[in-house]
Amino acid sequence: MADTLTAADIRSGRLSDEVLKDNFSDLHPRLDPHEAAVEADRCYFCYDAPCMTACSTSIDIPQFIRQISTGNPNGAAKTIFAENILGGMCARVCPTETLCEEACVREKAEGKPVRIGELQRFATDHFMETKEGTSFTRAAETGKRIAVVGAGPAGLSCAHRLASHGHQIDLFEAKGKMGGLNEYGIAAYKSTNDFAQKEVEWLLSIGGITVHSGMALGRDLSLERLQADYDAVFLSIGLGGVNALRAEGENLENVEDAVDYIEDLRQASDLSKLPVGRDVVVIGGGMTAVDIAVQSKLLGAENVTIAYRRGPDQMGASKFEQDLAQTNGVAIKFWSKPFAIKGEGGQVSGIELERTELNENGRLLATGDIETIPADMVFKAVGQTLVTKDIAAEGEGLALEGDRIKVDEQRKTSLTNVWAGGDCVAGGEDLTVAAVEDGKVAAEAINAVLTA
Amino acid sequence: MVDLRSDFVGIKSPNPFWLASAPPTDKAYNVVRAFEAGWGGVVWKTLGEDPAVVNVNGPRYGAIHGKDRELIGLNNIELITDRPLEVNLQEIKQVKRDWKDRALVVSLMVPCEEANWESILKRVEDTEADGVELNFGCPHGMSERGMGAAVGQVPEYIEMVTRWAKKHTRMPVIVKLTPNITDVRKPAQAAKRGGADAVSLINTINSIVGVDLDLMAPNPTVGGKGTHGGYCGPAVKPIALNMVAEIARDPETYGLPISGIGGVTTWRDAAEFLALGAGNVQVCTAAMTYGFKIVQDMIEGLKDWMEDKGYDSIDQVVGRAVPNVTDWQYLNLNYVAKAKINQDLCIECGRCHIACEDTSHQAITNMVDGIRKFEVIDEECVGCNLCVNVCPVQDCITMEQMPVGTIDPRTDKPISADYANWTTHPNNPSSANFEPAE
C-alpha cells in the first residue's frame, strides 16, 4: 500500500443529497411524549442526586424529570433554564455519558442510565416551541452597563443572567454570527435545523442586550477602553489559536485545521458542495478529532483514520464518542503519532505515523517504528490555544495560569472589574456546559459587586 | 402430579379460573372463545328482565395508567346485559351443551319481588346451566333502580332474595357481594342465613376514576357529564383480599365457599386468593386488558408453583393462610425486626434515607465518614418496613428479626422469647396488666 500513493483525491458530492441529508440528521431524534413519560418514570428521584452533582450547572435533574413525568414539560424546562439558559444546546451536545448519566444510579444498577440529556431536550424544545420568550423576566433597569466580549456559551449565559438583573449589556462578537462554538464548532448532527441561531435569538429576547457582531478584541476593541467605558467586563473569547503538529509537511496543501473545516461545514448551505478526501487522516484524540472524523465519513470519505498518540483511556473523547466514531466506520489508531506528512506536487499524499509507547516512568516515547498510510487530507485536531496578545498588552497585569486566563472561584480575573469564563480561562473542562456555568457564576458575581 | 380440577359448590371445572360476569361473558361468541383459550368456567353477564336495559353510547370505561400505559385500575359504567333475555338464554343453553366440562354459571338481577326471581330462575334452569350468581354488587345505574348494590347494601334484602332463590331453584346459588359497605361480614352472614351455597366477591368499587380538567367533568365523560362507576383491576386486589379473608375467618361464615374476585391478573394473584380462603377465582379486567390467552399462564404458573410447593390439588391450597390472618391485637409485640441494607446491592439512590428522614424515624444515614452511604441506625429503627417498600432494588433492604436474648438498641431491652400482645400490654386499659399513667 505504502508504495502506491496516488495524487490527492478530494472531491465534493461523494454522496447523494438524500444520503447526506440522512447522514447529517439529528443524532438523537427528540423523544415523543410517550417515550419521554416512560423514560422519566425510570428516574428514582434520588435524594441529593448524584446526577445533579455531576452537572456543571447543577440543574435540579430529579425535579425536572419529575415535572416531565407529571405532564408539566414547560415547568421542567423552567427548572432547567433556571440553572442553565442554554439547556437546549447542552441537551444536544453535553457528553452526558461522562457527566449526569455516568453518575445516574441506574448506571450503577443496570448499566443503563436514565436518558437525562434526551429528557432535557424534550422539555427545553417543548418550552421553546410553545412559550414566548425565556423563562426569565428582566428586573428594573439598574443603569449599569457591562461589556461581554465573545458571544459563545459563556458570553451568552453571562449576558442573559446580567440582563435578567436589569443591567444593560453590550455583547461583542468577532464573527458574523452569535453562538461561538455552538454555531461554528459543534458537530452538525448534534445541532440540526439551525438550532444554535434560534437559541441565541430566543435568549436575546429577554431584552437589555445589544449585539455588536464583527467586533474583535485586539482589532476593534481594547480591554483598556472597555474597562474605562463599562461598569464591568466579561471576557469569553474562546481559544483563537490552533496548536501546531510540529511534524514535517505540516504546510502542505490539504493539511487543515479541523476547527476551520468544521466551521465551513457548519456554515455550508449545501453539503454536497463541500470537498472531502477519499483517504482522510485526523491527528488528535479529543471531541474535535471525533467530530471531524465522523463528519468526513458522513460526507463520503472512504477511509478515515484517527491517529492518537496515546491509548483509549487517555483519549479526550469519551467512550461514547469513540464508539460513535467506530460505528461510523472511522478507524482509531492508538499509540500513533505523526512523524511526517508526505506530499506530491505540494499536496498531501500520505502520512508517516510512528508508534509510541510509555516507558516505565509513564513518559511517552517514540519507538522509531514507522508506517505510511495514504492520505488526501490531514486534519489537525491537536488542541486550541488562547491568543493572549489580543487581550492585553504584556505587563498590563492580566494574570495567566498556564496559557489561559487565571480566574478565581467567582471567575474574576486579576484586573479591576474584569471577569472571564469559557474555554479562555484556566482550569475548565472546555465543555459548553462548563462555559454556561462560568457565565452564570460571573454574572452573579458582577451583579453582586455592582449592586453592593 | 398437580391436579388443577376444581369443584366449587358441586360445579366442576378443569381449572379454578372463571371469567367473572362482565362484558367478556355477554355473548356466546366471547364465551366460546374463552373456553377455547382454556378458561375453566364463566359467569355469564348478568341477565335482567325484558325489555333489556340500555347502555350509554359514549365511553363506558375509564382507567388509571402507569407511565408506560400499564392499566392499573379500570372503571366502568356499563350496566347488565342489554340483549333480550331469550337470546341470552338460548345461547347459554347451546354453549353449555357444547362445553359440558366447563362451568357455566348465570348471573341474575331482577327487581326485589319473589315472583320476578322465581320466573327468571325457572327459565335459567331450563338452560341446564350449572348455577346462578345473584348480582347484589353492581354499584352504578342498576342500584339507582333498587337493584344490584342497593340490595347488597342491606343484609336483610340479601337474606330475603337468597332465600327466594334457594326456594325456587335446585341450582347452586352464589351471592355476589358489593364492597361498597362498611363491614363485608354482614352481607356474607346474611347470604349464609338465606341459604347461599357460596358468596363471590368483590364486585366493583364505587369510583370516579379521574377528572377531565379541560371539560371539568369526571372520566369517562358522556356528553359533558360523568357518573361514578365501578372500579376494578389490579388496584383493587388488596381490598378484595382483605374482604375475602374477613369472611373466611369470621366464625359465622367460616367454611362458606368463596369465589374470589378483584384484580386477579396472574397465577400468583390467584394463589393468594386461594390461600386466603377462596375456592376459585373469577377474572375480568386482566382478560379485558390482554385477551383470553392470559389464562394459559395462569394455569401453568399455578401448576408449576403448586408442584414446587408439593401441593397436589387446589383444596390443599385453599384457606392455608387463613389461620395466619389475625386481629392487630394478637400480633406479637415481642417480635423485633430491624432493616438491613445490603451495601453490595445498594445503588445509592437515597430513597430509603429521605423516606425515613422526612416521614418516619430518622433511622437511615445518607453520609458515613463524609461518604455517601446509606446505613440503618439500629438505635432509631422501629422496623417499619417503609425503606424496604420504597427501595427500587429488590431484596436490597431486608427486615431481619432480632434473635432472642439480644438487646434491642432502640429500647435497651432484651428480646424476649415470650409471645406478648396488646391484650396483655400494660398500656392497654382493658388488660389485666394495665398500669395507669402517673
PDB file of C-alpha atoms in Angstrom, chain A residues 34 37-38 41 43-50 69-71 105-106 108-109, chain B residues 66-69 343 346-351 353-354 366-367 372 374 392-393:
ATOM      1  CA  HIS A  34     -44.889   8.826  25.477  1.00  0.00           C
ATOM      2  CA  ALA A  37     -43.048   9.779  30.055  1.00  0.00           C
ATOM      3  CA  VAL A  38     -41.712   6.228  30.132  1.00  0.00           C
ATOM      4  CA  ASP A  41     -40.627   7.214  35.038  1.00  0.00           C
ATOM      5  CA  CYS A  43     -35.881   8.220  37.358  1.00  0.00           C
ATOM      6  CA  TYR A  44     -35.814   7.285  41.036  1.00  0.00           C
ATOM      7  CA  PHE A  45     -35.986  10.910  42.215  1.00  0.00           C
ATOM      8  CA  CYS A  46     -32.838  10.275  44.222  1.00  0.00           C
ATOM      9  CA  TYR A  47     -32.110  12.114  47.415  1.00  0.00           C
ATOM     10  CA  ASP A  48     -29.182  14.523  46.961  1.00  0.00           C
ATOM     11  CA  ALA A  49     -28.991  13.140  43.457  1.00  0.00           C
ATOM     12  CA  PRO A  50     -25.555  12.244  42.091  1.00  0.00           C
ATOM     13  CA  SER A  69     -43.340  12.651  34.365  1.00  0.00           C
ATOM     14  CA  THR A  70     -46.270  14.574  35.820  1.00  0.00           C
ATOM     15  CA  GLY A  71     -47.124  16.121  32.486  1.00  0.00           C
ATOM     16  CA  VAL A 105     -27.741   5.391  39.956  1.00  0.00           C
ATOM     17  CA  ARG A 106     -29.327   3.384  37.175  1.00  0.00           C
ATOM     18  CA  LYS A 108     -24.650   1.636  38.684  1.00  0.00           C
ATOM     19  CA  ALA A 109     -27.704  -0.587  38.966  1.00  0.00           C
TER      20      ALA A 109
ATOM     21  CA  GLY B  66     -48.815   3.664  34.775  1.00  0.00           C
ATOM     22  CA  LYS B  67     -46.385   5.758  32.742  1.00  0.00           C
ATOM     23  CA  ASP B  68     -45.982   3.053  30.142  1.00  0.00           C
ATOM     24  CA  ARG B  69     -49.779   2.791  29.913  1.00  0.00           C
ATOM     25  CA  GLN B 343     -24.316  -2.482  50.575  1.00  0.00           C
ATOM     26  CA  CYS B 346     -27.342  -0.625  47.169  1.00  0.00           C
ATOM     27  CA  ILE B 347     -27.286   1.757  44.212  1.00  0.00           C
ATOM     28  CA  GLU B 348     -27.220   4.825  46.480  1.00  0.00           C
ATOM     29  CA  CYS B 349     -30.409   6.450  45.285  1.00  0.00           C
ATOM     30  CA  GLY B 350     -31.094   7.631  48.834  1.00  0.00           C
ATOM     31  CA  ARG B 351     -34.817   6.997  48.764  1.00  0.00           C
ATOM     32  CA  HIS B 353     -32.900   7.788  53.685  1.00  0.00           C
ATOM     33  CA  ILE B 354     -35.248  10.544  52.666  1.00  0.00           C
ATOM     34  CA  ASN B 366     -27.055   9.469  53.972  1.00  0.00           C
ATOM     35  CA  MET B 367     -23.405  10.047  54.759  1.00  0.00           C
ATOM     36  CA  ARG B 372     -22.462   8.968  50.500  1.00  0.00           C
ATOM     37  CA  PHE B 374     -26.960   4.573  53.482  1.00  0.00           C
ATOM     38  CA  PRO B 392     -36.088   0.345  43.945  1.00  0.00           C
ATOM     39  CA  VAL B 393     -33.794  -2.669  44.242  1.00  0.00           C
TER      40      VAL B 393
END
